[in-house]
Short mmCIF file of C-alpha atoms and ligand atoms in Angstrom, two decimals:
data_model
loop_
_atom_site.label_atom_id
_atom_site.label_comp_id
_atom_site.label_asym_id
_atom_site.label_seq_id
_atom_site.Cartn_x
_atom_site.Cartn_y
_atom_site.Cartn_z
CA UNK A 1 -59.31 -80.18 89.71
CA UNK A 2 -59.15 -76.41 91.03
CA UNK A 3 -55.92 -74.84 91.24
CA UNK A 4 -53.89 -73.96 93.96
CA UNK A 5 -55.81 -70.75 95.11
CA UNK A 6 -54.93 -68.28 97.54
CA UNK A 7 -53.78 -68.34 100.77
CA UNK A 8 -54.99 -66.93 103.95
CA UNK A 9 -52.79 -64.03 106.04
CA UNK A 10 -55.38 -62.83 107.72
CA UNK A 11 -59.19 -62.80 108.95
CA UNK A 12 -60.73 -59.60 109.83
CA UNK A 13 -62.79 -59.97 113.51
CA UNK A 14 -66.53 -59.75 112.87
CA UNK A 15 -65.88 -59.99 109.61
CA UNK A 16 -67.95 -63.08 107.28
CA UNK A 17 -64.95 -65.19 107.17
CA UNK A 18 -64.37 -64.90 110.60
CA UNK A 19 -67.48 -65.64 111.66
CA UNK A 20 -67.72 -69.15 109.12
CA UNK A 21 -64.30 -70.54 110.78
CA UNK A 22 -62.07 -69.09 107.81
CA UNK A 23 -58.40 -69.20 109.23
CA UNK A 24 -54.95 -67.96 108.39
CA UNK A 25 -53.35 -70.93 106.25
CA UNK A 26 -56.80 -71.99 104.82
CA UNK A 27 -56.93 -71.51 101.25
CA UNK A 28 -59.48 -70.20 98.42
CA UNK A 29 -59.50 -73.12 95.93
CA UNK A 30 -62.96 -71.81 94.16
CA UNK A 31 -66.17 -69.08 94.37
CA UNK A 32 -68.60 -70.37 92.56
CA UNK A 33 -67.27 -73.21 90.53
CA UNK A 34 -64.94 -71.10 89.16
CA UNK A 35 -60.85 -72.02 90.23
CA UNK A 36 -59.44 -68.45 91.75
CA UNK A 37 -55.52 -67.89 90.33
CA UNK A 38 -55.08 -64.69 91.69
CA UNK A 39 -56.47 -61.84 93.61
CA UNK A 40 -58.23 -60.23 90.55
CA UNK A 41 -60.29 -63.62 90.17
CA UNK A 42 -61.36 -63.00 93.95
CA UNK A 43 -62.16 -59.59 93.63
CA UNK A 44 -64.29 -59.88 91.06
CA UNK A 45 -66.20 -63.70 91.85
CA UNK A 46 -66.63 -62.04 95.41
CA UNK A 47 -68.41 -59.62 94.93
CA UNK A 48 -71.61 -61.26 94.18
CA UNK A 49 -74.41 -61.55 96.50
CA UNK A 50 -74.73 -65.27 96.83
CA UNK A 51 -71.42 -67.11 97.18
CA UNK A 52 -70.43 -70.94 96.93
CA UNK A 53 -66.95 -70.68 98.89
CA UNK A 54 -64.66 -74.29 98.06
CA UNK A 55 -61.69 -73.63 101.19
CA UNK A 56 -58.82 -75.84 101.67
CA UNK A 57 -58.26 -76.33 105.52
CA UNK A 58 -54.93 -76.02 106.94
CA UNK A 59 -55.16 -80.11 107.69
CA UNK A 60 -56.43 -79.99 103.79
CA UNK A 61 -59.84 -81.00 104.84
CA UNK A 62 -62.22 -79.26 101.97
CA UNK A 63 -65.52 -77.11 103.36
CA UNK A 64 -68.00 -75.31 100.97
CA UNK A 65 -69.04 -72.07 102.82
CA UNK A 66 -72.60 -71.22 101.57
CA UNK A 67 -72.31 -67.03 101.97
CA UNK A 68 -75.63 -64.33 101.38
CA UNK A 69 -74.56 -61.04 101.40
CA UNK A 70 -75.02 -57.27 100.00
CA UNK A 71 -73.11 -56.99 96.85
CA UNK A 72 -69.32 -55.65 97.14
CA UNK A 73 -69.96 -56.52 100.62
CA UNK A 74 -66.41 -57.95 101.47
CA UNK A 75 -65.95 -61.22 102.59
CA UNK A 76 -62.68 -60.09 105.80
CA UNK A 77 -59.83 -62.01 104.00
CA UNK A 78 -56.34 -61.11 103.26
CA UNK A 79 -53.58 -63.11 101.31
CA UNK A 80 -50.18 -63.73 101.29
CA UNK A 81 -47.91 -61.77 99.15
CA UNK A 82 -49.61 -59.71 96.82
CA UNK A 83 -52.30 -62.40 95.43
CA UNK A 84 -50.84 -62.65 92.15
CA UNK A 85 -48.43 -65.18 92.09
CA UNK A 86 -45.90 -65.58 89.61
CA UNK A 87 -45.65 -62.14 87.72
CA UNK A 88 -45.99 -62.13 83.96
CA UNK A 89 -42.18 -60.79 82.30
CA UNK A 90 -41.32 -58.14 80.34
CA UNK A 91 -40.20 -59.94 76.65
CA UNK A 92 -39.08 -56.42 75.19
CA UNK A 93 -35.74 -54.96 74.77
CA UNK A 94 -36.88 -51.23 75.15
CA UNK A 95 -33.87 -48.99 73.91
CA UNK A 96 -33.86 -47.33 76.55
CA UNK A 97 -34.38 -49.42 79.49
CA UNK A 98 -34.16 -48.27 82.84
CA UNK A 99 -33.56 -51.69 84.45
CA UNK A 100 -30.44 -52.50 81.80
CA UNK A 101 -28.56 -49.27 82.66
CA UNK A 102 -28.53 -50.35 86.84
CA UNK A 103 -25.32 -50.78 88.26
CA UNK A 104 -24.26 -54.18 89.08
CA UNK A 105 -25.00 -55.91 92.40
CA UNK A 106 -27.81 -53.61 93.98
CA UNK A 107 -30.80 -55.62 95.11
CA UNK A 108 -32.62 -58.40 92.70
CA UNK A 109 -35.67 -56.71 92.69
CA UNK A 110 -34.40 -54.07 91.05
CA UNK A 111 -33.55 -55.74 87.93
CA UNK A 112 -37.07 -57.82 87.97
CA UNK A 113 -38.82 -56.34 84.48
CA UNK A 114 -42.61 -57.03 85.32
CA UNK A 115 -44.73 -56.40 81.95
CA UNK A 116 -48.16 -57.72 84.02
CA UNK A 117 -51.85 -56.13 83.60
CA UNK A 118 -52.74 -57.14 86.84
CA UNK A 119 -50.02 -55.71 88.28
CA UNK A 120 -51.15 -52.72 86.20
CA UNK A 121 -54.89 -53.07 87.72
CA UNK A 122 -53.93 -53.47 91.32
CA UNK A 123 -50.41 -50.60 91.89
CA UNK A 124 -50.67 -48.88 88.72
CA UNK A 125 -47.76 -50.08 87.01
CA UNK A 126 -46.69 -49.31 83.29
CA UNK A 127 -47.49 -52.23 80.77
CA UNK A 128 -46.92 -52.46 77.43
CA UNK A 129 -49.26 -55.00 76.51
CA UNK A 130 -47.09 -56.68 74.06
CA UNK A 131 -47.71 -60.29 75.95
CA UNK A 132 -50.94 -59.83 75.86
CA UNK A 133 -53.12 -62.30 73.42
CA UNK A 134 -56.99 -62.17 73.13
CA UNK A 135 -57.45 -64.33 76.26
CA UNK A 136 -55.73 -61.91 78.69
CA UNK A 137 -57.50 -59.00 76.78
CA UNK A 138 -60.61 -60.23 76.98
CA UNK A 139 -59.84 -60.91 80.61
CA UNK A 140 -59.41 -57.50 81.53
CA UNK A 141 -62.45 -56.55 79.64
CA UNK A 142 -64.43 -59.31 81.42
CA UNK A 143 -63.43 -57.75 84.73
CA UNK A 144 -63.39 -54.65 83.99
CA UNK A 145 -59.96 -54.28 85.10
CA UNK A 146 -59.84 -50.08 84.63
CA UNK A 147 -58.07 -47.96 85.07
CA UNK A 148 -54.86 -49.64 82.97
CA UNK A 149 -51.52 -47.50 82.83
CA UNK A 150 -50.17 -48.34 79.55
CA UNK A 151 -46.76 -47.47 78.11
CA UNK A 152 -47.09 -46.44 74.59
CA UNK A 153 -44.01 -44.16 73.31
CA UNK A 154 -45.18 -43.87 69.78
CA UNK A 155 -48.33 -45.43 67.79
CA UNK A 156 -46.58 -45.69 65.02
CA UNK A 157 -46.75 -49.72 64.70
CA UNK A 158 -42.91 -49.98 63.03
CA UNK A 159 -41.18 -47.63 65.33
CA UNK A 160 -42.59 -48.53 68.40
CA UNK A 161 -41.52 -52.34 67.55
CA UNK A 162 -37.79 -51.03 67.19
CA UNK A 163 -38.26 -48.95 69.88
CA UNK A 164 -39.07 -51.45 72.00
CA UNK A 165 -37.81 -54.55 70.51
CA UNK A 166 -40.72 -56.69 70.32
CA UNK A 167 -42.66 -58.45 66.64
CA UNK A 168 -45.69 -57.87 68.30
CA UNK A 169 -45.39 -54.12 69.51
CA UNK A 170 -47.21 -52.65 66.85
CA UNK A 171 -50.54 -53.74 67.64
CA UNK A 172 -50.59 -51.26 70.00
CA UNK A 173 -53.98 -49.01 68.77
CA UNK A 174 -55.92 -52.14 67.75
CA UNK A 175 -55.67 -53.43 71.60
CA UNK A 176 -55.89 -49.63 72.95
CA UNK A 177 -59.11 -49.61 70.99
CA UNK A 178 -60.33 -53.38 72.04
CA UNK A 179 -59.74 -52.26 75.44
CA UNK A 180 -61.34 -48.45 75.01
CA UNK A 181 -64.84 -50.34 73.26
CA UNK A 182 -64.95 -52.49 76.34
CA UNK A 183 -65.04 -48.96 78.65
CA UNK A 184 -61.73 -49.92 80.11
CA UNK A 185 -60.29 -46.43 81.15
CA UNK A 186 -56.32 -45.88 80.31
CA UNK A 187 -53.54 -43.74 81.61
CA UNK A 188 -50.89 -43.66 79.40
CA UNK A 189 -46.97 -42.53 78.60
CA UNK A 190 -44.25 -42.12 75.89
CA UNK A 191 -40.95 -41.90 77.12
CA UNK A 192 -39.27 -39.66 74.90
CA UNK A 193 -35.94 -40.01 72.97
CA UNK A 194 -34.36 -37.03 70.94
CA UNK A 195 -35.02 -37.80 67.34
CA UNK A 196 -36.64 -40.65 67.55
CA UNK A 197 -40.15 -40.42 68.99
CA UNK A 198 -40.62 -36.71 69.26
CA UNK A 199 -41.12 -34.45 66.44
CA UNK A 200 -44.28 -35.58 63.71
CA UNK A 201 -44.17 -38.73 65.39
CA UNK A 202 -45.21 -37.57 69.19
CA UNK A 203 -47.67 -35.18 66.91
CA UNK A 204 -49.04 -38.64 65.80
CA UNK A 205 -49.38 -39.88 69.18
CA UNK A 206 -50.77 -37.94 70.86
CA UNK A 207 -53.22 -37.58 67.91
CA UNK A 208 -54.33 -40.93 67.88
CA UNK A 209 -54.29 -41.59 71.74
CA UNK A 210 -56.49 -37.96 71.99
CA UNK A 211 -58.99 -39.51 69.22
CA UNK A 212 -59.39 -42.60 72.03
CA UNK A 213 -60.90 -39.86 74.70
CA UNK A 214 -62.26 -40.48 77.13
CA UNK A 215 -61.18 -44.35 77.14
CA UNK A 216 -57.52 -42.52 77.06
CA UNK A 217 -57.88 -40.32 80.36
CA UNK A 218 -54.47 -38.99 80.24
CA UNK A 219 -51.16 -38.98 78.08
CA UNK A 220 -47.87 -38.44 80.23
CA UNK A 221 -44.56 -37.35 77.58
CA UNK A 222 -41.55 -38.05 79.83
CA UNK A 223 -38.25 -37.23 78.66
CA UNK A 224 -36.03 -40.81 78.84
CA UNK A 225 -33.43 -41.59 81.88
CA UNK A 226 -29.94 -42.11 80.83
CA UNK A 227 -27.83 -43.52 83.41
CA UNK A 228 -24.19 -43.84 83.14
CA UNK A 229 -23.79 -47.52 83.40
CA UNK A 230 -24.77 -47.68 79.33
CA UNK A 231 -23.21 -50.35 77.88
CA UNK A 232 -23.47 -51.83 74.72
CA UNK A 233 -27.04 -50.12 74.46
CA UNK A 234 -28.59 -48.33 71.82
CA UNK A 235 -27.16 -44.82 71.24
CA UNK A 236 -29.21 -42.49 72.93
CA UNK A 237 -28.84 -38.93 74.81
CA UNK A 238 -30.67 -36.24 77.05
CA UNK A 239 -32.63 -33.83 76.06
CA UNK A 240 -31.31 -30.28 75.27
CA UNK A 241 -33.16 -26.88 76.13
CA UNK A 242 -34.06 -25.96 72.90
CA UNK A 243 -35.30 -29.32 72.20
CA UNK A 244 -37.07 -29.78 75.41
CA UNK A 245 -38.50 -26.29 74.79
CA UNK A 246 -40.41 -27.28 71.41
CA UNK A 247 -41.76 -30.52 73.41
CA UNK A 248 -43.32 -27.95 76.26
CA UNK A 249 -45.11 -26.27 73.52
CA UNK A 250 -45.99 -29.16 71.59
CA UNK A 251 -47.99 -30.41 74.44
CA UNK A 252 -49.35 -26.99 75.52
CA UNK A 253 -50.66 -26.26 71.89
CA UNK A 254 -52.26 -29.95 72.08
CA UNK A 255 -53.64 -29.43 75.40
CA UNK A 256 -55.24 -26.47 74.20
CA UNK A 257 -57.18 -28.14 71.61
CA UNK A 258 -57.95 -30.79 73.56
CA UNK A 259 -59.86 -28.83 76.50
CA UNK A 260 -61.72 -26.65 73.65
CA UNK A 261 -62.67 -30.17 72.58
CA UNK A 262 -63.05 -32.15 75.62
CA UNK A 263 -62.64 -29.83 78.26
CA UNK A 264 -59.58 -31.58 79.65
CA UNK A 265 -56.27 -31.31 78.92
CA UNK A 266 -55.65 -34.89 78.16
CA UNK A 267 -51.77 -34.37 77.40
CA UNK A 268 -48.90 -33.21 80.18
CA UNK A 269 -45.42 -32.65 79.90
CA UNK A 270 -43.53 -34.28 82.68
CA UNK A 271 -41.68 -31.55 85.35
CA UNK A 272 -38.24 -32.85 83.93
CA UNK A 273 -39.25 -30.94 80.54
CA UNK A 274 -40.70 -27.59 82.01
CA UNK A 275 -37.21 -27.53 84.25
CA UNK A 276 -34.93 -28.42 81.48
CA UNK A 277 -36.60 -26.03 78.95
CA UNK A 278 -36.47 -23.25 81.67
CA UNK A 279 -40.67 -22.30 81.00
CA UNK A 280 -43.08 -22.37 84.01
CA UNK A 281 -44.73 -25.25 84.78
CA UNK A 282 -48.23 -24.42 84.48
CA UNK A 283 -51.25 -23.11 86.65
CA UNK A 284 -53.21 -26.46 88.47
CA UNK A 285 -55.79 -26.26 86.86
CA UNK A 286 -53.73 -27.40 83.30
CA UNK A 287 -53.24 -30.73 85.01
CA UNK A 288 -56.84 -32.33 85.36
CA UNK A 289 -56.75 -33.65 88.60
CA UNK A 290 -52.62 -34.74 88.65
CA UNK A 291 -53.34 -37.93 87.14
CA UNK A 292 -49.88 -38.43 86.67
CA UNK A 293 -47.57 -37.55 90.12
CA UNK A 294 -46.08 -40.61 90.08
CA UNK A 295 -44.88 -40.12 86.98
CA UNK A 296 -43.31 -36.61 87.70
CA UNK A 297 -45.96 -34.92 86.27
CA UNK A 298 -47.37 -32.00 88.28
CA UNK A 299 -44.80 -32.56 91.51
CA UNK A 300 -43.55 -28.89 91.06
CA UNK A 301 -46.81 -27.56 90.33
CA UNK A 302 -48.32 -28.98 93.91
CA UNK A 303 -44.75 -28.22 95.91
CA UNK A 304 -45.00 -24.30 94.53
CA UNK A 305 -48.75 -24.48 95.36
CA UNK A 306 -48.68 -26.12 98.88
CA UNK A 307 -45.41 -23.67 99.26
CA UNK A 308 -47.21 -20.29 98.17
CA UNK A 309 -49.92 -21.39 101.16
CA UNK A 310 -47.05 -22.07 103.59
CA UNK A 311 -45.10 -19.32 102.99
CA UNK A 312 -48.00 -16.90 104.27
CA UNK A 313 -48.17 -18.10 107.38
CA UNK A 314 -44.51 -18.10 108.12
CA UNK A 315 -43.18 -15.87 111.55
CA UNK A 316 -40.67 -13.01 111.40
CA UNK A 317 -38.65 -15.08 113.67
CA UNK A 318 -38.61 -18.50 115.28
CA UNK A 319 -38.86 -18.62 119.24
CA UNK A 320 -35.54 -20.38 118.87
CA UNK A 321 -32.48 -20.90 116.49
CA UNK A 322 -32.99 -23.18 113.57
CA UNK A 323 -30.22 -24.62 111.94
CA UNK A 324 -30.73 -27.29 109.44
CA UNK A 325 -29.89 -28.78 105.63
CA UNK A 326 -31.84 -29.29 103.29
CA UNK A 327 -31.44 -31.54 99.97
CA UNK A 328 -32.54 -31.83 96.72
CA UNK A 329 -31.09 -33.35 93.04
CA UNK A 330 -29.76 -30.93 90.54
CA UNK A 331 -33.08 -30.58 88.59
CA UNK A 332 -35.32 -29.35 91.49
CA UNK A 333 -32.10 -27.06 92.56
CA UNK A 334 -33.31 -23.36 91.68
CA UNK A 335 -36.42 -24.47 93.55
CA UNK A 336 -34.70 -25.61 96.53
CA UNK A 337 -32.85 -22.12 96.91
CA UNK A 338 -35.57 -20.34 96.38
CA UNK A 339 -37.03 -21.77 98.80
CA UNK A 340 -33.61 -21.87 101.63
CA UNK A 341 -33.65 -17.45 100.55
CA UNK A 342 -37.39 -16.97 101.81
CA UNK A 343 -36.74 -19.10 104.85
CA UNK A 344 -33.61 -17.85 105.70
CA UNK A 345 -34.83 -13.75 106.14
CA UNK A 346 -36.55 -15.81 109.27
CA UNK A 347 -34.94 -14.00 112.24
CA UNK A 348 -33.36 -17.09 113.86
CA UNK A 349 -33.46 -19.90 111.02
CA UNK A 350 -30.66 -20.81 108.84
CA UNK A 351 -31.63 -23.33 106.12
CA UNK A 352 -28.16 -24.35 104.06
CA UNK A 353 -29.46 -25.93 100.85
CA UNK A 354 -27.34 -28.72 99.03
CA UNK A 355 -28.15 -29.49 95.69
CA UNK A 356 -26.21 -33.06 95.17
CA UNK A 357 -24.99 -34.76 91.65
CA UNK A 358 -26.52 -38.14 91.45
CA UNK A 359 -22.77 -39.85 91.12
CA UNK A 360 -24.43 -43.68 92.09
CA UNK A 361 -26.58 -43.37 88.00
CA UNK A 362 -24.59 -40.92 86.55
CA UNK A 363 -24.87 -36.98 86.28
CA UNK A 364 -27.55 -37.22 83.62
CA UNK A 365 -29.96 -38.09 86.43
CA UNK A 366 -31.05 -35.40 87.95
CA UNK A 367 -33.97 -35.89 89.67
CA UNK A 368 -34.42 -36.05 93.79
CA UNK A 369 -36.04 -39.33 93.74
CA UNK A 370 -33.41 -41.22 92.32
CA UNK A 371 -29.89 -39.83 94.76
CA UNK A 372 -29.09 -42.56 96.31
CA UNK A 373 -27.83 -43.07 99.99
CA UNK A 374 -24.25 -43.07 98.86
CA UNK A 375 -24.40 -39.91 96.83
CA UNK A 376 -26.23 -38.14 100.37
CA UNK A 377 -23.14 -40.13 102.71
CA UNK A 378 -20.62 -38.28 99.85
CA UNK A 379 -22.34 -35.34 98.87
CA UNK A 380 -22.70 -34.50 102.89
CA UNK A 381 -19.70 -35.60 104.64
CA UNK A 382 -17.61 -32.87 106.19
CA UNK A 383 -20.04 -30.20 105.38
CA UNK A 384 -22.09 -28.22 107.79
CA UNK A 385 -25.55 -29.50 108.44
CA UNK A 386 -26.68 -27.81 111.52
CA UNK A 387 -29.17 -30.13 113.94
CA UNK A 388 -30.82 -32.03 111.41
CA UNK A 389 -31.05 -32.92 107.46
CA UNK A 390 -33.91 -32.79 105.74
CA UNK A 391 -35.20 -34.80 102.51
CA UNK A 392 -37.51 -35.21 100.34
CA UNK A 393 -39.49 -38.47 101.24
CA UNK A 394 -39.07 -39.59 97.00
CA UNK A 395 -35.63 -40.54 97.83
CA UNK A 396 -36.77 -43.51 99.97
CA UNK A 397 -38.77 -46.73 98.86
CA UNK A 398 -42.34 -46.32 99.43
CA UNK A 399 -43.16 -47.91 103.00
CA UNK A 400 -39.75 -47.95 103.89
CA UNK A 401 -36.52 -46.12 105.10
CA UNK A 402 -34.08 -47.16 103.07
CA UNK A 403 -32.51 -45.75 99.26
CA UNK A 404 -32.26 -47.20 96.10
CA UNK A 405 -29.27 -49.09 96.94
CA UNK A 406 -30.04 -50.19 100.37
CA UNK A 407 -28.34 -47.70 102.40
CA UNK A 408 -30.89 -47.05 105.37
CA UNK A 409 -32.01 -43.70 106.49
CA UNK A 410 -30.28 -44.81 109.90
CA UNK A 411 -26.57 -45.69 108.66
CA UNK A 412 -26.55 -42.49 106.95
CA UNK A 413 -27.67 -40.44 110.27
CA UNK A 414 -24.94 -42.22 112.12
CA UNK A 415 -22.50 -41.65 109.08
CA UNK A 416 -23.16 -37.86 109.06
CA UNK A 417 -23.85 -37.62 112.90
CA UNK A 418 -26.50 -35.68 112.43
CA UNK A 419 -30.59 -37.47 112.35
CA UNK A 420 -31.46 -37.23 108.77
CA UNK A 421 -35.32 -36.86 108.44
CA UNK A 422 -38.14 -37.38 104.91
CA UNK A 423 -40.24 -34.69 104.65
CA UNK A 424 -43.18 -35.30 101.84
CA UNK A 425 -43.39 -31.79 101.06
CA UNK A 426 -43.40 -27.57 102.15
CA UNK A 427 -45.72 -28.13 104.97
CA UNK A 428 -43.46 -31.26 106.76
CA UNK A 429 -40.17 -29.27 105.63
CA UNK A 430 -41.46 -26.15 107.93
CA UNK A 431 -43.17 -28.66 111.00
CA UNK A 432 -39.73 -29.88 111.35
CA UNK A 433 -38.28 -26.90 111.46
CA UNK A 434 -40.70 -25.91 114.31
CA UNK A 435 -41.89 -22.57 112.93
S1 LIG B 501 -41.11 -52.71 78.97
FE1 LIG B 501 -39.20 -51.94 78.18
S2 LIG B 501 -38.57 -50.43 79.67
FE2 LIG B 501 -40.09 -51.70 80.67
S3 LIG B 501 -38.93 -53.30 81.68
FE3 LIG B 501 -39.49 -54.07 79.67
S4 LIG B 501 -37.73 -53.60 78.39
FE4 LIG B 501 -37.55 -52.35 80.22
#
């Protein structure tokens, strides 16, 4: 008996499907002979050249489609929701947990802890791959599910299971090596905590995780996010300067070795250290490619390069007044008003930069993409703001216009009176600013 399959949003026109009767509602019970479960099933059993299609109709009449086509050639389907069903759950109790330091009552999804490698496969979400047994290993070798972004935080097979709570946590460079002998290719992080991970045992790490090259592609050290709803969690605190200082060299020394070796750098330090520990962030070349932006690694880097190539073509005066705001967290602040002096010796512009306390998380949070709506509608109110404000587009939910906790880019435009507009980066902050 097949299982339930997937179901049909949409048909492209001219496309295969189309063209054999495929409908929205029908549903893909089998390729093949083999039942399809989710979307990576599809992907992969579709591919082939000849196909054996088993479709549910809407009036759950069956049809076998009989399909020749080129190879990768696609068939003009798309499913509902994001074809893979119920998501596999996080079973760890990570010390440091983002999702158990929310405040209460912001949106469910929010507190949903996904620990899924297809997830991982298709939007490049962290895993930890403690839930995952031979079968779901040998799965993603199967079909070649690469690359996988994998959470490590330390190899060491006894810290990392009290680091992150979990029996089977230590197993960690026995699947990373399963997975690397199979050719699946693996970005990967370690959050790091002040005394626990860093030091000999982040030497180890990265170590290990560099002797996996080039199965490991790249090794993101993030410092860990501390909000200030804490409670009853493991004691843990931010990073100082000094410390994040020896982290920044850690990594460049490592990075050093690693493109004498390899010819890539292999390791980064997130932006959060090179800000906190007061060094440059490195040249663009240092970061391979920016494997790692949506991990805030390499965000400053491309704003000061995209910035440097703005700047130059910038007037001596605008053809009309300028007035606007401009807002950033208090990590990316010395940037921002670095920025607001060069644009303000503009004849005619006036940029007033606000550099806002996340007060929603806590003060310890200092990075842009995390203010919510509520600390803009506070941090703003009663303050001058001239004909527009202008923020970075990392505040907002991807595909969306609305904050972490729901506020919409709309009821804050209406709260300040003034439009309140994303910009993605230097070259959008200066187009809306009409210069
Ligand atoms: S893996 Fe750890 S950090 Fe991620 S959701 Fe689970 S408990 Fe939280």
């Amino acid at each position: 008996m097949p299982t339930r399959g997937l179901v049909v949003k949409d048909v492209a026109s001219d496309s295969i499907a189309a063209e054999l009767g495929v409908e929205r509602g029908d549903t893909v019970l089998q390729i093949n002979g083999t039942d399809i479960k989710d979307i990576i099933d599809y992907k992969f059993y579709s591919a082939d050249e000849n196909l054996q299609v088993l479709l549910q109709k809407n009036d759950g009449e069956r049809w076998l489609l009989e399909i020749e086509k080129d190879f990768d050639e696609s068939l003009g389907i798309d499913f509902r929701g994001d074809g893979i069903g119920r998501t596999r759950r996080c079973r760890n109790k990570c010390v440091f947990c983002f999702v158990d330091q929310m405040p209460a009552r912001m949106r469910p999804s929010l507190y949903v802890k996904d620990d899924d490698y297809r997830l991982s496969f298709a939007q490049g979400n962290f895993i930890t791959l403690t839930n995952a047994g031979t079968a779901e290993l040998e799965r993603i070798a199967g079909m070649r599910l690469s690359p996988l972004y994998v959470s490590i935080h330390t190899v060491n097979p006894a810290l990392r299971q009290k680091i992150m709570g979990h029996p089977g946590a230590g197993r960690i460079m026995e699947q990373l090596n399963f997975l690397a002998r199979a050719g699946i290719e693996m970005h990967t992080q370690a959050v790091l905590c002040p005394g626990l991970n860093d030091g000999a045992e982040l030497e180890r790490t990265i170590r290990e995780l560099g002797s996996l090259w080039p199965a490991v592609r790249s090794l993101a050290v993030v410092p860990v996010g501390l909000t200030a709803h804490r409670r009853g969690l493991h004691h843990l605190r931010p990073y100082r300067q000094e410390e994040a200082r020896t982290v920044v060299k850690q990594v460049q020394h490592r990075q050093k070795e690693f493109i004498s070796r390899y010819g890539y750098p292999l390791v980064f330090a997130g932006d959060e250290f090179y800000l906190t520990a007061g060094i440059p962030v490195p040249p663009a070349a240092r970061y391979g490619g920016f494997p790692q932006t949506e991990n805030g690694v390499g965000l400053v880097r491309l704003f000061k390069d995209q910035w440097s190539k703005v700047r130059r073509k910038l007037p001596r005066a605008a053809a009309k007044p300028v007035r606007v705001a401009v807002v950033t967290g208090l990590l990316a602040g010395p940037l921002l008003r670095q920025v607001a002096d060069e644009l303000n010796r503009i004849g005619q512009v006036e940029v007033l930069p606000y550099v806002l306390k996340n007060n929603f998380f806590g003060h310890n949070v200092t990075v842009a993409g995390l203010l919510t709506g509520q600390d803009l509608i506070n941090g703003l109110t009663g303050h001058e703001l001239g004909e527009k404000v202008l923020i970075p587009s990392v505040m907002l939910r991807e595909g969306d216009a609305t904050f972490l906790d729901d506020v919409t880019v709309d009821e804050i435009s209406r709260r300040l009176g003034t439009p309140v507009v994303p910009v993605g980066g230097p070259a959008d902050l200066v187009r809306e600013m009409v210069l």
